């Protein structure tokens, strides 16, 4: 009996440790990155909803990447904590650019993509809201497609004497789910991501569990429209079919 109790206690202890270790391991995997890459190849990945941070020098190019799926309208926000006012020699202009998996720069629908910070400003905030990510596009078009998106943050205007001053930067991406209202016919066989070669390529969707399948809310609207059309047809027939009795034939003379 004593051995049984000891074995039961040991099993309960191991179960508790596993239960505590599971969430801790998951939290470690979900931690936002604290560094940035210096090129497309070395861009630091982060998930939507996370705030990625990095310490850098004024003049560095900072790169991050995040995934975006069909029907989403991503908004990228960046913030730069500027050097101490006493150390700066003038105003600075900072800018963020967003590129898709083929490294095509995507235009911002709205948001402050570039901003000048006065010589006494402590920080500068930037934002860029992209167009809705599509499931399919013409080869010649520049429409945003599902896959990896790259964020580049850098200073574009400053006094040469301010190059190399330390700064702290942060970036985050969130999306508004537009859904079927922006859906189009066709599908993309694989999300657009940068491949191992210098040219961007496509990778299989199996490597990206964030990517949705063929389903969109547009199917709901299509099905609802078909049901309403059928009901309208049945109602119209019921109203116009008549009593069903044969018409009276006038007597012959």
Short mmCIF file of N, CA and C in Angstrom, two decimals, residues 23 65 105 121 181:
data_model
loop_
_atom_site.label_atom_id
_atom_site.label_comp_id
_atom_site.label_asym_id
_atom_site.label_seq_id
_atom_site.Cartn_x
_atom_site.Cartn_y
_atom_site.Cartn_z
N UNK A 23 2.71 25.51 -20.54
CA UNK A 23 2.47 26.93 -20.82
C UNK A 23 3.75 27.75 -20.84
N UNK A 65 9.91 40.80 -40.51
CA UNK A 65 8.94 40.17 -41.41
C UNK A 65 7.79 39.59 -40.60
N UNK A 105 7.54 46.80 -53.19
CA UNK A 105 7.07 47.75 -52.18
C UNK A 105 5.57 47.96 -52.33
N UNK A 121 12.57 66.58 -30.21
CA UNK A 121 11.58 65.51 -30.07
C UNK A 121 12.21 64.29 -29.42
N UNK A 181 -16.00 40.48 -48.48
CA UNK A 181 -16.29 41.70 -49.22
C UNK A 181 -15.17 42.08 -50.15
#
